Every structure is written in structure tokens, then in C-alpha cells.
Short mmCIF file of C-alpha atoms in Angstrom, two decimals:
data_model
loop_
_atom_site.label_atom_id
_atom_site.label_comp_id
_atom_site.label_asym_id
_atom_site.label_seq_id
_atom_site.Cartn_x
_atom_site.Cartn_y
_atom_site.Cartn_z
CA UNK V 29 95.33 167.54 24.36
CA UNK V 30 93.52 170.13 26.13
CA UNK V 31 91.86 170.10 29.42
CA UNK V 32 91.93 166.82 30.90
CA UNK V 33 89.58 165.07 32.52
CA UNK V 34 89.47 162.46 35.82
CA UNK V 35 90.46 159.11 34.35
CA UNK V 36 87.01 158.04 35.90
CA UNK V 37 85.42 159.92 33.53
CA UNK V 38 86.76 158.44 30.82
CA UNK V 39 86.40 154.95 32.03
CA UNK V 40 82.63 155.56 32.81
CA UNK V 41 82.40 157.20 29.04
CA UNK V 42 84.27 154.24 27.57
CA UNK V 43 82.01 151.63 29.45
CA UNK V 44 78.97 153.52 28.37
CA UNK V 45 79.82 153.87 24.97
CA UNK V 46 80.94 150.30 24.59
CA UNK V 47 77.69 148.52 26.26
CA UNK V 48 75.50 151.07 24.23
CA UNK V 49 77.21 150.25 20.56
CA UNK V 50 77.18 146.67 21.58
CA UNK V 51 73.87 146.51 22.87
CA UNK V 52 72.63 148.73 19.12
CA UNK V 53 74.35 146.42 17.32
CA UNK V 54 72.96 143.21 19.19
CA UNK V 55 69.35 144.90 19.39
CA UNK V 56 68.50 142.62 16.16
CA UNK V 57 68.68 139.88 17.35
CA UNK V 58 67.57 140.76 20.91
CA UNK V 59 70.62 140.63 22.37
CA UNK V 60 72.88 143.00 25.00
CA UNK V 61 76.09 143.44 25.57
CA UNK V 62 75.78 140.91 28.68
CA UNK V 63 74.33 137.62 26.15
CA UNK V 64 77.04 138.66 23.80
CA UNK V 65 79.77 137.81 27.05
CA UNK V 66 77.59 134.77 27.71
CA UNK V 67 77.84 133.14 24.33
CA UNK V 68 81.28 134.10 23.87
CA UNK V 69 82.17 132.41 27.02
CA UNK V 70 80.67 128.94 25.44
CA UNK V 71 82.16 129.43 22.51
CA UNK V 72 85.63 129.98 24.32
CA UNK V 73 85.73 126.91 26.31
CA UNK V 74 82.74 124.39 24.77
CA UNK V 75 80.11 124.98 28.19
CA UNK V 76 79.90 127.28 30.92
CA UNK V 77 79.27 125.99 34.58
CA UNK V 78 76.74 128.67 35.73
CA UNK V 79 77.63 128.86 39.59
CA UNK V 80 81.17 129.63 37.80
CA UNK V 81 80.66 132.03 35.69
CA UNK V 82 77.85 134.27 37.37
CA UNK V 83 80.45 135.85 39.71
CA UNK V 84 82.76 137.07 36.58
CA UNK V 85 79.85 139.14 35.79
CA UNK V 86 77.79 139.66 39.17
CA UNK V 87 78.85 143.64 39.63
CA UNK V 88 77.14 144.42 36.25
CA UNK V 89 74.07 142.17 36.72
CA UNK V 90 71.76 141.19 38.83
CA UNK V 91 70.66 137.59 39.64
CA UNK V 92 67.65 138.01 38.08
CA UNK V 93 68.90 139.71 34.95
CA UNK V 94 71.31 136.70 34.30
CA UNK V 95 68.27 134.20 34.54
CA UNK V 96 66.81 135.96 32.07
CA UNK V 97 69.55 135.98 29.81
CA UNK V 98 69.83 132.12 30.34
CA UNK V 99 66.15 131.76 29.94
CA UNK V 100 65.68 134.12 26.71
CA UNK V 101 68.72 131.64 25.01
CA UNK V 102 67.18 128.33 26.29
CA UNK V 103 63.84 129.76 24.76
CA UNK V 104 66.01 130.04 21.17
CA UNK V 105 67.11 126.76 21.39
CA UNK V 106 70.38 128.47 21.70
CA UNK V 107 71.58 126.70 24.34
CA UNK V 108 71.13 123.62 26.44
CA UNK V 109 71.46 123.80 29.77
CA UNK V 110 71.59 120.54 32.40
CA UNK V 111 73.10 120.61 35.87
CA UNK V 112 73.74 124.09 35.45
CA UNK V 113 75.53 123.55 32.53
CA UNK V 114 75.36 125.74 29.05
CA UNK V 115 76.40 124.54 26.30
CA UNK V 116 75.54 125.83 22.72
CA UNK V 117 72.78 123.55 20.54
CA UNK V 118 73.69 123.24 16.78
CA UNK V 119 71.35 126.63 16.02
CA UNK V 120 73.10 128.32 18.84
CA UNK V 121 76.15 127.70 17.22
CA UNK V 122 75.33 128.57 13.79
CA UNK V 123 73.70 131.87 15.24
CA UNK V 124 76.98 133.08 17.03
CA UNK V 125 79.13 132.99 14.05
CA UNK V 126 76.88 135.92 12.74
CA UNK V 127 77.18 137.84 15.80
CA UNK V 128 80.19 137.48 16.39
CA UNK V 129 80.78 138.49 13.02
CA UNK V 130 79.13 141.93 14.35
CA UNK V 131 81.57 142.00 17.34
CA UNK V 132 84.62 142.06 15.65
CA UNK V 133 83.75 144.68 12.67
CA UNK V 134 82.45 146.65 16.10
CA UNK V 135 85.96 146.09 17.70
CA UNK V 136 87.89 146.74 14.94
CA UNK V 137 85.99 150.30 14.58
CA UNK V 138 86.41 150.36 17.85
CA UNK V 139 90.12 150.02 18.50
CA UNK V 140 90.39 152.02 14.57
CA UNK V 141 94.10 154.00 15.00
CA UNK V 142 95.63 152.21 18.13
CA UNK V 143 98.00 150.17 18.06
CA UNK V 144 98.07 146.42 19.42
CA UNK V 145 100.64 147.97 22.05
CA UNK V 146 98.08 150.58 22.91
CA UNK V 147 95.61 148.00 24.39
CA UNK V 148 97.95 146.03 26.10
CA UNK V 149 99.87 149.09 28.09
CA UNK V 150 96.27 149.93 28.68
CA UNK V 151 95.32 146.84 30.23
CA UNK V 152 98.50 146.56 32.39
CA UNK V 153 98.06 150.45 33.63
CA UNK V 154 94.61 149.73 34.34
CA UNK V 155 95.45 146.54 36.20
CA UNK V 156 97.72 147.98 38.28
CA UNK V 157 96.11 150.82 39.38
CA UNK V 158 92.99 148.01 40.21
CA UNK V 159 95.73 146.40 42.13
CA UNK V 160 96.81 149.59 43.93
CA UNK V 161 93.58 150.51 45.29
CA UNK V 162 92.48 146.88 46.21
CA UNK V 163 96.16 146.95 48.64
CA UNK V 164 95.14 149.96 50.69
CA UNK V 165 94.05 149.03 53.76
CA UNK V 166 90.16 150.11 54.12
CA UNK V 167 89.90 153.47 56.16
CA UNK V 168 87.28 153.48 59.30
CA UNK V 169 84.79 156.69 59.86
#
């Protein structure tokens, strides 16, 4: 394999390549990486409560950034929103099967030669070196 770098290299690489692909693929349609998570979110469980959901996503965006993704799909007439509430309209709806169309080809490229075993042992080394470091007590100066 070579020389081997920090695994927080290739996390940041990963995470980089992933939101730029994403966000090139989504660019038609004016769209990032962060809608994309949005919409999906409706379309997973029929609305999303916005005081809910903002803190899921609150280390990659800022307030104001997720206002204006809310904003930019109420101005589609993507989505409805009422006591901070989202919920797709019937054009928002019709407009996420197409993009999510371009998430999966993306995904399957993406995940291309690994196995579904691969993403899992991935997911459960990765969580439990999250859980590691968030169970060492915090060190003082």
C-alpha cells in the first residue's frame, strides 16, 4: 500500500471529495451537498421539524446558511414550510426523484469495488473510534 497516511487525512480527503462531487453534480439545479441532506430528510420521514433537524447538521453549517437553504426551496415551491415545519409540495416531490436519481449513480461510482461489508466495518470502526475520543476525560492547560 505504500506510505500511509494519518487517517485524518483521509477522512478530510474523503469529506472533500464527497461534498465537492455532490455539490458538481447538484450545481444544475442549484443545489449543494447540504439541500441534497435536506430534501432527503423529507423524503425519509414525510416533514422535517426544523428546530430538530438543524442540530444534525449545525457543525457543517451555519445558521444563516441553513435559512438560506430553507428559503432558496420555499422560493421553488419545493417545499412548504408552517410552524417550522417542511414538508415537500407536489413539484418538490417530482423534482427530488431526479436528483436523487443523480445521488445514487454518484454513490454507486462512489462506493464502485467495495463491498457492502466494506461500508459497514467502516462505519462501526469509525464509530468507535468517535466513541473513544468522546470518553476521554477533557485535559486542562
Amino acid at each position: 500500500m505504500g506510505h500511509v497516511k494519518p487517517i485524518g487525512w483521509y477522512l478530510k480527503e474523503a469529506d472533500s471529495l464527497i461534498t465537492s462531487t455532490f455539490d458538481n453534480a447538484f450545481e444544475c439545479f442549484g443545489l449543494t451537498r447540504f439541500h441534497w441532506q435536506l430534501l432527503k430528510n423529507i423524503a425519509d420521514n414525510g416533514e422535517i421539524y426544523t428546530k430538530d433537524y438543524y442540530p444534525q447538521v449545525a457543525r457543517f453549517i451555519t445558521p444563516e446558511t441553513f435559512q438560506a437553504i430553507i428559503a432558496s426551496l420555499l422560493d421553488r415551491d419545493w417545499i412548504s414550510v408552517c410552524n417550522d415545519t417542511c414538508r415537500f409540495t407536489a413539484a418538490g416531490a417530482d423534482v427530488f426523484t431526479e436528483i436523487e436519481g443523480r445521488q445514487k449513480h454518484i454513490r454507486e461510482k462512489m462506493l464502485e469495488g467495495t463491498d457492502p461489508e466494506d461500508y459497514a466495518y467502516t462505519i462501526l470502526f469509525l464509530d468507535r473510534i468517535i466513541q473513544n475520543l468522546k470518553a476521554l476525560p477533557q485535559v486542562q492547560p
